[in-house]
Amino acid sequence: MGKYRVAQVGCGHRGKHHIDGFLRNPDRFELVAVCDINRERLEAAAAQFGIAKTYADAETMLAAERPDVFCFVTQPNVRLAMIELGLRYGPRAIAFEKPMATSLAEARRIRDLCGQAGVKFIVSHQQKYGDHWHKAKALYERGEIGELVRIHASSRAWLSQLGTHLVDYILWFNGGRRATWVVGHVHGRKALADSHPSPEYTEGEIAFENGVRAFVQFGYLSPQWLPQEKFWTDNRITLYGTHGYAWANTDGDWAAFTKASGGQVIGEALARWPEQETRLLQPRYLRDLADWLDDEAKVHPCNGEISYHGYEIMAALVYSALDHRRVDLPLREIPAEGEIARLARELPGH
């Protein structure tokens, strides 16, 4: 097994979880340096985690350290710029936060640039490393709910905040099979100015090549499963089979009605979100990156290709709503105008 040198940009809330994830895998990673333009955040993270080398400029860090893995944990509006910068310094892999981009054109550019350079990349859809998600998936894979026919996913948070996670997990539950078409609806301008810009509400239907259909709802009209104080974990994915169902949410719950459950709903509450975020998810997600760098056959579950397809599905939901039509996938041509710019231009005000 290899041990890989890491340099990271971003020391905020999520950045600290990435730092911790690398440090919890000391046999697989050496975190050689961190960078942040905010000196207070930088110094606080360096002190908290005992990191000797710090930088205020990303390019200076990359030029000096030449890491195997470049990780950046920033707001979405600098995704492409960070990718272009990182690729100039020859990393073997790049790891970054969701959403993959702020437009499909940008996402495709990221995918293509990394592919041309032979650089692996992963997008942090790390929540699926929670044990409760795996409990639900195992029931389906063992045939305990029969043949999968339908998936329903909902999130109180909007498309680019939590919707991007749930679209990725739909793909994961469905074995990575590709979507063939979508129809979508969007409305509401309030979240367009958010750091993760999105329609205020998105819903739609996704058809997959194996016949499974997914129905999605992201935003304020989605079902409320949890108390308001758990807004950011108030979501659910339900797998409907021919003989039962299974569901899980971000907050650590799962439940199921199966062939073997004797007419009862079974389930349990596992690690809650604070424990997942601070201790469990990021180390598992990052360890899989080291395994992929060791062995090409061990493709990371959050790899660039599946992440791009998830982003393509989200963009297609928006295109479908704005154009009033079904959108077939994969998309061959991408409009020059980004989805958010078009939403800002076309969505009516309140």
PDB file of C-alpha atoms in Angstrom, residues 245 255-267:
ATOM      1  CA  TYR A 245     -39.253  -1.159   0.876  1.00  0.00           C
ATOM      2  CA  ALA A 255     -36.152   1.289   8.345  1.00  0.00           C
ATOM      3  CA  ALA A 256     -37.615  -1.421   6.130  1.00  0.00           C
ATOM      4  CA  PHE A 257     -40.591  -3.651   5.435  1.00  0.00           C
ATOM      5  CA  THR A 258     -39.230  -6.888   3.970  1.00  0.00           C
ATOM      6  CA  LYS A 259     -40.098 -10.447   3.046  1.00  0.00           C
ATOM      7  CA  ALA A 260     -38.681 -11.598   6.380  1.00  0.00           C
ATOM      8  CA  SER A 261     -39.960  -8.861   8.699  1.00  0.00           C
ATOM      9  CA  GLY A 262     -43.181 -10.678   9.544  1.00  0.00           C
ATOM     10  CA  GLY A 263     -45.500  -7.859   8.590  1.00  0.00           C
ATOM     11  CA  GLN A 264     -43.584  -5.407  10.780  1.00  0.00           C
ATOM     12  CA  VAL A 265     -41.446  -2.390   9.970  1.00  0.00           C
ATOM     13  CA  ILE A 266     -37.906  -2.959  11.220  1.00  0.00           C
ATOM     14  CA  GLY A 267     -35.149  -0.402  11.661  1.00  0.00           C
TER      15      GLY A 267
END
